[in-house]
Amino acid sequence: LDSKNSLHSVWLGRIYGEKADHAGFLSAAGLAKKSRTAFERAVELEPRNWEARKDLAEFYFSAPGIVGGGKDKAREQADTIRALNPAAASWVEGQIAEKNKDYGAAEREYRAAIAASHSGVWAWTELAIFFRHVNRLDEMEKALHEVETAPVDHHEALMDAASLLMRTGRDSALGIRLLRRY
């Protein structure tokens, strides 16, 4: 209904991406292309929309080249995002490093996101998710303890942090406190 709204295009891209994640191979390829097109449209409509650029970068580093993905394209978005939201740019770089199995660089980027976000909840949660991926559960839990007192920049990150604790069977009392804070 509002084809000139960047946020609507972002959400359309997210929906196509979610559908692609649960579709068969051929359907997924078509949905992935629609997702990319929607994200690119969102950026075209509002070039300074760092969230649209972050979602486009996430598409690029996650999708295979056959549907338009590519880590170089994701890095280009990170470079542009850096002027708009340095924490989000570091997150993109961290994700790319993690995909490349360069865990030292990934951790440095996630920590740079924490610094750039002034120790916000979202960046601490993303570091904890990284620690979960590399099976460093004690460090994951330590990062999630930081979430408890960190400035709330993204409320949904509190839910993600609590969920991470519950899924790993760690510090359920902290998980409950995070949910209450949410």
Short mmCIF file of C-alpha atoms in Angstrom, two decimals:
data_model
loop_
_atom_site.label_atom_id
_atom_site.label_comp_id
_atom_site.label_asym_id
_atom_site.label_seq_id
_atom_site.Cartn_x
_atom_site.Cartn_y
_atom_site.Cartn_z
CA LEU A 1 0.00 0.00 0.00
CA ASP A 2 2.97 2.30 0.52
CA SER A 3 5.69 1.26 -1.92
CA LYS A 4 7.81 4.31 -1.06
CA ASN A 5 8.24 3.36 2.62
CA SER A 6 11.72 2.01 3.43
CA LEU A 7 10.59 0.31 6.65
CA HIS A 8 7.86 -1.58 4.79
CA SER A 9 10.44 -2.81 2.29
CA VAL A 10 12.70 -3.94 5.15
CA TRP A 11 9.88 -5.97 6.66
CA LEU A 12 8.94 -7.41 3.28
CA GLY A 13 12.54 -8.53 2.85
CA ARG A 14 12.54 -10.10 6.31
CA ILE A 15 9.32 -11.97 5.56
CA TYR A 16 10.62 -13.30 2.25
CA GLY A 17 13.85 -14.33 4.01
CA GLU A 18 11.96 -16.15 6.75
CA LYS A 19 9.86 -17.97 4.16
CA ALA A 20 13.02 -18.89 2.21
CA ASP A 21 14.53 -20.43 5.36
CA HIS A 22 11.64 -22.91 5.50
CA ALA A 23 11.11 -23.57 1.78
CA GLY A 24 12.41 -26.22 -0.58
CA PHE A 25 15.51 -25.46 -2.65
CA LEU A 26 13.84 -24.03 -5.75
CA SER A 27 11.25 -22.00 -3.84
CA ALA A 28 13.94 -20.75 -1.45
CA ALA A 29 16.03 -19.38 -4.31
CA GLY A 30 13.12 -17.36 -5.67
CA LEU A 31 12.17 -16.09 -2.21
CA ALA A 32 15.80 -15.19 -1.46
CA LYS A 33 15.96 -13.07 -4.61
CA LYS A 34 12.74 -11.31 -3.57
CA SER A 35 14.23 -10.74 -0.13
CA ARG A 36 17.37 -9.18 -1.61
CA THR A 37 15.30 -6.99 -3.92
CA ALA A 38 13.17 -5.74 -1.01
CA PHE A 39 16.25 -4.93 1.11
CA GLU A 40 17.94 -3.17 -1.81
CA ARG A 41 14.73 -1.19 -2.40
CA ALA A 42 14.64 -0.17 1.27
CA VAL A 43 18.20 1.15 1.00
CA GLU A 44 17.40 2.91 -2.27
CA LEU A 45 14.38 4.62 -0.68
CA GLU A 46 16.29 5.72 2.39
CA PRO A 47 20.09 5.48 1.98
CA ARG A 48 20.73 6.59 5.58
CA ASN A 49 18.53 3.81 7.01
CA TRP A 50 21.25 1.82 8.80
CA GLU A 51 18.80 -0.94 9.79
CA ALA A 52 17.92 -1.54 6.15
CA ARG A 53 21.61 -1.62 5.30
CA LYS A 54 22.28 -4.01 8.21
CA ASP A 55 19.57 -6.38 6.97
CA LEU A 56 20.92 -6.12 3.42
CA ALA A 57 24.42 -6.88 4.71
CA GLU A 58 23.05 -9.86 6.64
CA PHE A 59 21.45 -11.12 3.45
CA TYR A 60 24.72 -10.68 1.56
CA PHE A 61 26.90 -12.56 4.07
CA SER A 62 24.34 -15.35 4.54
CA ALA A 63 23.12 -16.00 1.00
CA PRO A 64 24.99 -17.89 -1.70
CA GLY A 65 26.27 -15.98 -4.71
CA ILE A 66 23.72 -17.61 -7.00
CA VAL A 67 20.95 -15.50 -5.38
CA GLY A 68 23.07 -12.37 -5.05
CA GLY A 69 24.93 -12.96 -1.80
CA GLY A 70 28.58 -12.19 -1.18
CA LYS A 71 30.83 -11.22 1.69
CA ASP A 72 32.39 -8.38 -0.33
CA LYS A 73 28.94 -6.85 -0.77
CA ALA A 74 28.35 -7.22 2.98
CA ARG A 75 31.64 -5.43 3.70
CA GLU A 76 30.60 -2.56 1.42
CA GLN A 77 27.43 -2.19 3.48
CA ALA A 78 29.47 -2.29 6.71
CA ASP A 79 31.65 0.53 5.37
CA THR A 80 28.57 2.66 4.69
CA ILE A 81 26.90 1.72 7.98
CA ARG A 82 30.01 2.74 9.96
CA ALA A 83 29.20 6.46 9.47
CA LEU A 84 25.56 5.88 10.46
CA ASN A 85 25.89 3.37 13.31
CA PRO A 86 29.41 2.17 14.22
CA ALA A 87 28.08 -0.58 16.51
CA ALA A 88 25.99 -2.11 13.72
CA ALA A 89 28.96 -1.90 11.33
CA SER A 90 31.14 -3.78 13.82
CA TRP A 91 28.41 -6.40 14.20
CA VAL A 92 28.36 -6.93 10.41
CA GLU A 93 32.16 -7.27 10.38
CA GLY A 94 31.92 -9.69 13.31
CA GLN A 95 29.38 -11.81 11.48
CA ILE A 96 31.56 -11.93 8.37
CA ALA A 97 34.61 -12.91 10.45
CA GLU A 98 32.58 -15.59 12.21
CA LYS A 99 31.40 -17.01 8.85
CA ASN A 100 35.07 -17.12 7.83
CA LYS A 101 35.87 -18.96 11.08
CA ASP A 102 38.18 -16.10 12.13
CA TYR A 103 36.98 -16.17 15.72
CA GLY A 104 39.63 -13.79 17.04
CA ALA A 105 38.56 -11.09 14.58
CA ALA A 106 34.89 -11.84 15.24
CA GLU A 107 35.31 -11.35 18.99
CA ARG A 108 37.23 -8.11 18.43
CA GLU A 109 34.42 -6.78 16.23
CA TYR A 110 31.71 -7.76 18.73
CA ARG A 111 33.68 -6.03 21.48
CA ALA A 112 34.06 -2.99 19.23
CA ALA A 113 30.26 -3.01 18.87
CA ILE A 114 29.97 -2.97 22.67
CA ALA A 115 32.29 0.04 22.87
CA ALA A 116 30.51 1.86 20.04
CA SER A 117 27.09 1.23 21.62
CA HIS A 118 28.28 2.52 25.02
CA SER A 119 27.86 -1.02 26.43
CA GLY A 120 24.29 -1.42 25.21
CA VAL A 121 22.21 -4.54 25.84
CA TRP A 122 22.11 -5.48 22.15
CA ALA A 123 25.89 -5.59 21.66
CA TRP A 124 26.47 -7.58 24.87
CA THR A 125 23.82 -10.07 23.78
CA GLU A 126 25.45 -10.43 20.36
CA LEU A 127 28.80 -11.15 22.03
CA ALA A 128 27.09 -13.77 24.19
CA ILE A 129 25.52 -15.37 21.10
CA PHE A 130 28.98 -15.53 19.53
CA PHE A 131 30.36 -17.22 22.66
CA ARG A 132 27.51 -19.75 22.44
CA HIS A 133 28.39 -20.48 18.80
CA VAL A 134 32.02 -21.19 19.70
CA ASN A 135 31.03 -23.15 22.82
CA ARG A 136 32.57 -20.75 25.34
CA LEU A 137 29.64 -20.98 27.73
CA ASP A 138 31.30 -19.49 30.81
CA GLU A 139 32.19 -16.38 28.80
CA MET A 140 28.66 -16.35 27.34
CA GLU A 141 27.22 -16.30 30.83
CA LYS A 142 29.63 -13.57 31.93
CA ALA A 143 28.57 -11.42 28.96
CA LEU A 144 24.92 -12.00 29.84
CA HIS A 145 25.56 -10.79 33.37
CA GLU A 146 26.66 -7.50 31.76
CA VAL A 147 23.27 -7.36 30.01
CA GLU A 148 21.56 -7.16 33.39
CA THR A 149 22.84 -3.63 34.07
CA ALA A 150 23.62 -2.43 30.54
CA PRO A 151 21.69 0.48 29.02
CA VAL A 152 18.66 -0.85 27.14
CA ASP A 153 19.06 0.10 23.51
CA HIS A 154 16.99 -2.80 22.11
CA HIS A 155 14.38 -4.30 24.40
CA GLU A 156 14.13 -7.50 22.36
CA ALA A 157 17.79 -8.21 23.14
CA LEU A 158 16.77 -8.80 26.76
CA MET A 159 14.42 -11.54 25.56
CA ASP A 160 17.16 -13.01 23.36
CA ALA A 161 19.59 -12.99 26.30
CA ALA A 162 17.12 -14.77 28.59
CA SER A 163 16.35 -17.30 25.86
CA LEU A 164 20.06 -18.00 25.42
CA LEU A 165 20.40 -18.78 29.12
CA MET A 166 17.40 -21.08 29.08
CA ARG A 167 18.50 -22.95 25.93
CA THR A 168 21.95 -23.59 27.38
CA GLY A 169 20.71 -24.49 30.87
CA ARG A 170 22.70 -21.69 32.49
CA ASP A 171 21.75 -19.31 35.31
CA SER A 172 17.97 -19.48 35.11
CA ALA A 173 17.67 -16.87 37.88
CA LEU A 174 19.48 -14.36 35.64
CA GLY A 175 17.22 -15.35 32.77
CA ILE A 176 14.17 -14.59 34.90
CA ARG A 177 15.60 -11.22 35.92
CA LEU A 178 16.27 -10.36 32.27
CA LEU A 179 12.70 -11.29 31.32
CA ARG A 180 11.38 -9.10 34.12
CA ARG A 181 13.57 -6.25 32.88
CA TYR A 182 12.16 -6.78 29.39
#
